[in-house]
XYZ file of C-alpha atoms in Angstrom:
395
model
C 28.706 21.380 -4.959
C 27.998 24.051 -2.342
C 24.351 23.154 -1.881
C 23.038 20.922 0.829
C 19.671 20.380 2.442
C 18.462 21.537 5.808
C 18.082 18.256 7.662
C 15.303 19.041 10.048
C 12.760 16.466 11.259
C 10.830 16.036 8.034
C 13.889 15.952 5.777
C 15.460 13.430 8.126
C 12.474 11.195 7.500
C 12.817 11.743 3.761
C 16.450 10.673 3.851
C 15.561 7.593 5.868
C 12.857 6.572 3.378
C 14.978 7.143 0.291
C 18.184 5.516 1.418
C 17.036 2.882 3.913
C 17.998 0.152 1.478
C 21.588 1.369 1.240
C 21.901 1.309 5.008
C 20.551 -2.220 5.161
C 22.824 -3.482 2.422
C 26.011 -1.961 3.828
C 25.436 -2.140 7.583
C 26.870 -5.333 9.090
C 25.653 -4.175 12.479
C 22.045 -4.365 11.307
C 22.658 -7.903 10.101
C 24.307 -8.907 13.358
C 21.175 -7.860 15.192
C 19.099 -10.020 12.821
C 17.106 -6.967 11.789
C 16.857 -7.632 8.065
C 13.918 -5.779 6.471
C 13.529 -5.908 2.716
C 14.521 -2.610 1.049
C 12.163 -1.207 -1.589
C 11.737 2.027 -3.505
C 8.515 4.039 -3.497
C 7.465 3.036 0.039
C 4.286 5.099 -0.323
C 2.905 2.379 -2.630
C 2.585 0.211 0.481
C 0.417 2.722 2.356
C -3.267 1.792 2.419
C -4.976 4.888 0.990
C -8.607 4.523 2.050
C -10.345 4.585 5.400
C -12.560 1.534 4.928
C -9.700 -0.919 4.415
C -7.580 1.032 6.889
C -10.262 0.724 9.560
C -10.045 -3.073 9.359
C -6.274 -3.321 9.721
C -5.374 -2.645 6.061
C -7.587 -5.329 4.538
C -9.111 -5.454 1.079
C -8.162 -8.447 -1.058
C -11.576 -10.075 -0.598
C -13.660 -7.629 1.444
C -17.004 -6.618 -0.029
C -16.491 -4.609 -3.277
C -16.570 -0.824 -2.966
C -15.380 2.288 -4.768
C -11.953 1.986 -3.070
C -11.190 -1.449 -4.588
C -8.558 -0.224 -7.063
C -5.702 -0.400 -4.541
C -6.693 -3.712 -2.973
C -8.087 -5.753 -5.851
C -9.416 -4.187 -9.048
C -11.134 -7.478 -9.955
C -13.860 -6.663 -7.414
C -15.378 -3.885 -9.523
C -17.612 -6.086 -11.736
C -19.391 -7.212 -8.546
C -19.979 -3.721 -7.153
C -23.479 -2.286 -7.039
C -23.853 0.804 -9.194
C -22.285 1.508 -12.560
C -20.077 4.554 -11.893
C -18.388 6.074 -8.878
C -15.349 7.940 -7.640
C -13.703 8.806 -4.333
C -11.033 10.894 -2.667
C -8.984 9.884 0.373
C -6.615 11.845 2.576
C -4.033 10.600 5.059
C -1.819 12.925 7.128
C 1.181 10.607 7.511
C 3.544 10.472 10.507
C 1.608 13.292 12.140
C 3.387 12.703 15.479
C 6.691 13.739 13.878
C 5.859 16.358 11.252
C 2.797 18.200 10.019
C 3.194 18.333 6.233
C 3.685 14.741 5.055
C 0.470 13.435 3.540
C -1.078 11.111 0.977
C -3.882 12.129 -1.386
C -5.604 9.372 -3.348
C -8.235 9.693 -6.105
C -9.971 6.712 -7.658
C -12.964 5.986 -9.877
C -14.637 3.222 -11.895
C -17.087 2.753 -14.753
C -18.940 -0.473 -15.570
C -20.020 -1.089 -19.150
C -20.975 -3.696 -21.706
C -23.659 -6.339 -21.742
C -25.008 -6.778 -18.199
C -22.180 -4.554 -16.908
C -19.706 -7.435 -17.003
C -16.755 -5.110 -17.689
C -15.229 -2.269 -15.718
C -12.578 0.366 -16.269
C -11.055 1.852 -13.126
C -8.277 4.288 -12.404
C -6.455 5.924 -9.522
C -4.045 8.771 -8.865
C -1.764 8.687 -5.811
C 0.282 11.677 -4.639
C 2.519 11.341 -1.594
C 4.094 14.602 -0.445
C 7.111 14.752 1.831
C 6.454 18.419 2.542
C 8.689 21.377 1.859
C 12.436 21.131 2.489
C 14.575 24.265 2.610
C 17.895 24.220 0.753
C 20.848 26.240 2.090
C 24.374 26.758 0.850
C 27.508 26.056 2.897
C 27.212 29.508 4.480
C 23.696 28.625 5.713
C 22.198 31.162 3.298
C 18.772 30.196 2.002
C 18.820 29.025 -1.637
C 15.380 27.599 -2.367
C 12.648 25.270 -1.177
C 12.028 21.864 -2.754
C 9.011 19.574 -2.447
C 10.042 15.903 -2.685
C 7.132 13.662 -3.620
C 6.063 10.305 -4.997
C 3.416 9.935 -7.704
C 1.593 6.999 -9.278
C -1.164 6.786 -11.886
C -2.827 3.539 -12.968
C -5.642 2.177 -15.117
C -7.268 -1.247 -14.731
C -9.563 -3.365 -16.847
C -11.664 -5.980 -15.070
C -14.230 -8.458 -16.334
C -16.589 -10.977 -14.804
C -15.510 -14.303 -16.302
C -18.254 -16.392 -14.705
C -21.153 -15.953 -12.321
C -18.781 -16.057 -9.364
C -15.304 -15.077 -10.611
C -13.714 -11.977 -12.140
C -10.190 -11.010 -13.144
C -8.329 -7.736 -13.680
C -5.122 -6.313 -15.108
C -3.731 -2.955 -13.960
C -1.030 -0.856 -15.660
C 0.808 1.779 -13.605
C 3.186 4.685 -14.191
C 5.354 5.671 -11.206
C 7.502 8.744 -10.617
C 9.552 9.822 -7.611
C 11.127 13.263 -7.423
C 13.492 13.876 -4.499
C 15.389 16.655 -6.292
C 17.351 18.925 -3.961
C 19.129 21.276 -6.337
C 21.963 18.770 -6.701
C 22.902 16.656 -9.706
C 23.388 13.672 -7.382
C 19.631 13.131 -7.010
C 17.424 12.919 -10.107
C 13.732 12.069 -10.617
C 13.032 8.354 -11.063
C 10.458 6.754 -13.363
C 9.122 3.216 -13.499
C 6.287 1.099 -14.871
C 4.475 -1.804 -13.246
C 1.432 -4.034 -13.567
C -1.000 -5.861 -11.263
C -2.801 -9.156 -11.857
C -5.785 -9.832 -9.620
C -8.780 -12.110 -9.208
C -11.894 -12.209 -7.061
C -14.522 -14.875 -6.379
C -17.697 -14.681 -4.342
C -20.209 -17.417 -3.590
C -23.178 -17.809 -1.262
C -23.281 -20.386 1.509
C -26.071 -21.563 3.756
C -24.958 -21.263 7.382
C -27.839 -22.288 9.606
C -30.764 -20.208 8.454
C -28.599 -17.448 7.048
C -27.175 -17.057 3.567
C -23.552 -15.965 3.989
C -21.336 -14.461 1.313
C -17.881 -16.020 1.008
C -15.244 -14.003 -0.821
C -11.754 -14.942 -1.964
C -9.287 -12.655 -3.696
C -5.673 -12.236 -4.703
C -3.596 -9.387 -6.103
C -0.028 -9.622 -7.413
C 0.924 -5.952 -7.540
C 3.790 -3.756 -8.750
C 5.355 -6.278 -11.125
C 7.623 -4.014 -13.095
C 10.897 -2.268 -13.682
C 13.361 -1.019 -11.105
C 13.648 2.694 -10.343
C 16.762 4.875 -10.035
C 17.205 8.118 -8.108
C 20.718 8.918 -9.385
C 20.476 8.911 -13.161
C 20.750 5.131 -13.538
C 23.935 4.521 -11.558
C 22.034 2.445 -9.017
C 18.489 1.139 -8.974
C 16.029 -0.268 -6.462
C 13.168 -2.749 -6.499
C 9.559 -1.602 -6.530
C 7.450 -3.129 -3.712
C 6.113 -6.076 -5.731
C 3.659 -7.834 -3.445
C 1.422 -10.893 -3.253
C -1.818 -10.262 -1.350
C -4.253 -13.122 -0.685
C -7.420 -12.757 1.340
C -10.780 -14.199 2.257
C -13.917 -12.776 3.807
C -17.220 -14.023 5.182
C -20.289 -11.778 5.183
C -22.812 -13.035 7.717
C -26.276 -11.431 8.029
C -27.845 -11.438 11.499
C -31.263 -10.190 10.365
C -32.694 -7.889 7.690
C -30.773 -4.859 8.958
C -27.726 -6.111 10.854
C -24.733 -7.958 9.409
C -21.103 -8.758 10.146
C -18.161 -9.458 7.882
C -14.909 -11.131 8.904
C -11.797 -10.775 6.764
C -8.211 -12.036 6.665
C -5.404 -10.774 4.418
C -1.899 -12.225 4.027
C 0.925 -10.314 2.278
C 4.352 -11.350 1.047
C 6.801 -8.952 -0.618
C 8.051 -10.391 -3.920
C 11.458 -8.776 -3.494
C 14.722 -10.625 -2.752
C 15.978 -10.597 0.821
C 19.398 -8.998 1.489
C 21.972 -11.679 2.268
C 23.768 -11.653 5.615
C 27.571 -11.312 5.670
C 29.501 -14.507 6.270
C 31.780 -14.719 9.297
C 35.164 -13.284 8.409
C 33.872 -11.874 5.139
C 36.485 -9.866 3.247
C 35.838 -6.486 1.670
C 35.974 -8.076 -1.781
C 33.423 -10.739 -0.820
C 31.232 -8.090 0.723
C 31.348 -6.023 -2.475
C 30.431 -9.065 -4.573
C 27.509 -9.914 -2.256
C 26.083 -6.401 -2.486
C 26.641 -6.219 -6.245
C 24.936 -9.571 -6.807
C 21.865 -8.296 -4.997
C 21.885 -5.065 -7.014
C 22.185 -6.982 -10.308
C 19.160 -9.208 -9.627
C 16.397 -8.539 -12.140
C 12.831 -7.819 -10.970
C 11.522 -11.082 -12.445
C 14.301 -13.154 -10.869
C 13.702 -11.288 -7.627
C 10.052 -12.373 -7.579
C 10.918 -16.064 -7.855
C 13.915 -15.805 -5.512
C 11.812 -14.097 -2.857
C 10.142 -17.369 -1.881
C 13.339 -19.100 -0.775
C 16.292 -16.732 -0.433
C 16.013 -15.595 3.206
C 19.371 -16.143 5.001
C 17.544 -17.513 8.022
C 15.789 -20.188 5.984
C 12.143 -21.092 6.449
C 11.890 -19.272 9.769
C 12.902 -15.980 8.208
C 10.688 -16.589 5.170
C 7.730 -16.859 7.560
C 8.806 -13.613 9.244
C 8.354 -11.931 5.875
C 4.658 -12.834 5.822
C 2.444 -9.963 6.991
C -1.082 -10.763 8.140
C -4.105 -8.762 9.181
C -7.529 -9.510 10.618
C -10.614 -7.324 10.308
C -14.252 -7.167 11.392
C -16.990 -4.893 10.074
C -20.487 -4.415 11.513
C -23.096 -2.859 9.242
C -26.560 -1.558 10.046
C -29.026 -1.338 7.172
C -26.102 -1.035 4.756
C -25.795 2.593 5.862
C -23.805 2.769 9.090
C -20.682 0.691 9.768
C -18.250 0.121 12.616
C -14.881 -1.546 11.978
C -11.817 -2.805 13.752
C -8.759 -4.819 12.802
C -5.188 -5.769 13.600
C -2.079 -5.575 11.400
C 1.048 -7.621 12.198
C 4.569 -7.428 10.769
C 7.596 -9.160 12.299
C 9.847 -6.986 14.452
C 12.777 -8.111 12.253
C 11.068 -6.968 9.044
C 9.742 -3.531 9.946
C 7.766 -3.972 13.185
C 4.540 -2.394 11.935
C 1.988 -3.707 14.403
C -1.167 -1.819 15.199
C -4.859 -1.889 15.972
C -7.222 -0.021 13.672
C -10.667 1.412 14.310
C -13.078 2.887 11.819
C -16.605 3.987 11.034
C -18.574 4.738 7.902
C -21.830 6.337 6.836
C -23.438 5.677 3.462
C -26.304 7.328 1.613
C -27.581 6.748 -1.914
C -25.256 9.349 -3.423
C -22.180 9.311 -1.192
C -20.339 7.582 1.613
C -17.864 8.866 4.158
C -15.360 6.715 6.047
C -12.822 7.411 8.764
C -10.126 5.226 10.321
C -7.707 5.632 13.223
C -4.536 3.662 13.886
C -3.188 2.820 17.358
C 0.270 1.264 17.449
C 0.903 -1.824 19.592
C 4.679 -1.642 19.039
C 6.796 0.716 21.118
C 7.952 3.996 19.564
C 6.066 3.416 16.324
C 5.826 6.683 14.329
C 2.650 5.375 12.658
C 0.762 5.698 15.954
C -2.366 7.876 15.871
C -2.567 7.990 12.073
C -5.915 9.185 10.726
C -7.465 8.387 7.345
C -10.493 10.054 5.754
C -12.295 8.944 2.579
C -15.276 10.321 0.674
C -16.938 8.298 -2.067
C -19.635 9.233 -4.586
C -22.134 7.100 -6.508
C -22.927 8.768 -9.833
C -26.244 6.893 -10.197
C -27.273 8.117 -6.737
C -26.317 11.693 -7.612
C -28.421 11.532 -10.787
C -31.434 10.375 -8.759
C -31.019 13.312 -6.394
C -30.946 15.762 -9.286
C -34.142 14.472 -10.890
């Protein structure tokens, strides 16, 4: 094959994203340094798409329900005010390195049935890795390709009691990294989410606080292959658990405090044994590759080579605070923490939002606290619409 890609800055990132798992599995040097992140396909599924959750350090399992709930916890929709809404979010990703990698996210919901106990919600996610020029071995231009990742999902949620609701989400996933070569083919996969949300009121002093609890087990599904089925990779199955406390100060001012904890439900690559032979190494890698997604979920709770200490390193946590004035203007901040041995994503987040009857706009800004983090200075923008509010404006 005389075709190869121009490996400039953005295509270098693409290669790193697509084949990071192979490097981890085959690089004994990485193991020796105890840097043992968990390889997954479709890394864009782990990117928080909206600015409200992003402004609180990527939090949303149990934060107050909003139009952006599909990604975090679809079970929150039966508790949302309003019957119909939709939103669009935009994130220019890794803007310090390249200028054409971005995430576009569309989502919407519709409540129906007796007392609006049911909700249907959906989202469309498109992650573009920009344009990559393809040249032949003589450096003559052949064509341009646009590698991308795509996901579409639909969720059904229902309020099962006065305080609790549940949801099921079905998702279709496609990744196309085609480069004009038969070695790389589009990959397709299917997954599902199971989520729940509970909210109750508590009397704290003279204030009535709202306590929320939520969970979301996401991306339970098939593996995905980028080479016609010769090899396959795990989707980023994830367990997210969170709690929040909404505390009113007076009739116009309120605070909410939230905590989210995440754990990837993907098996951890095993470290090479001292003096490991090439045959043993091949068997170790093959055993990992042959693990089924379901077995991988159960194994993920106790398979870390470093034992309990490494299992705890795989837990990602985030803290967030939101101040709201008259349910119209909001200020947010949060912190996201991932172990340096599992990816080293650690950053502060800041955000603001403005809400009217018909629409809301949110913005978030990320500031890395880890050295040389390419996620530093990432901006998110989201715009949401309330259909009931729009109808009132048009009357």
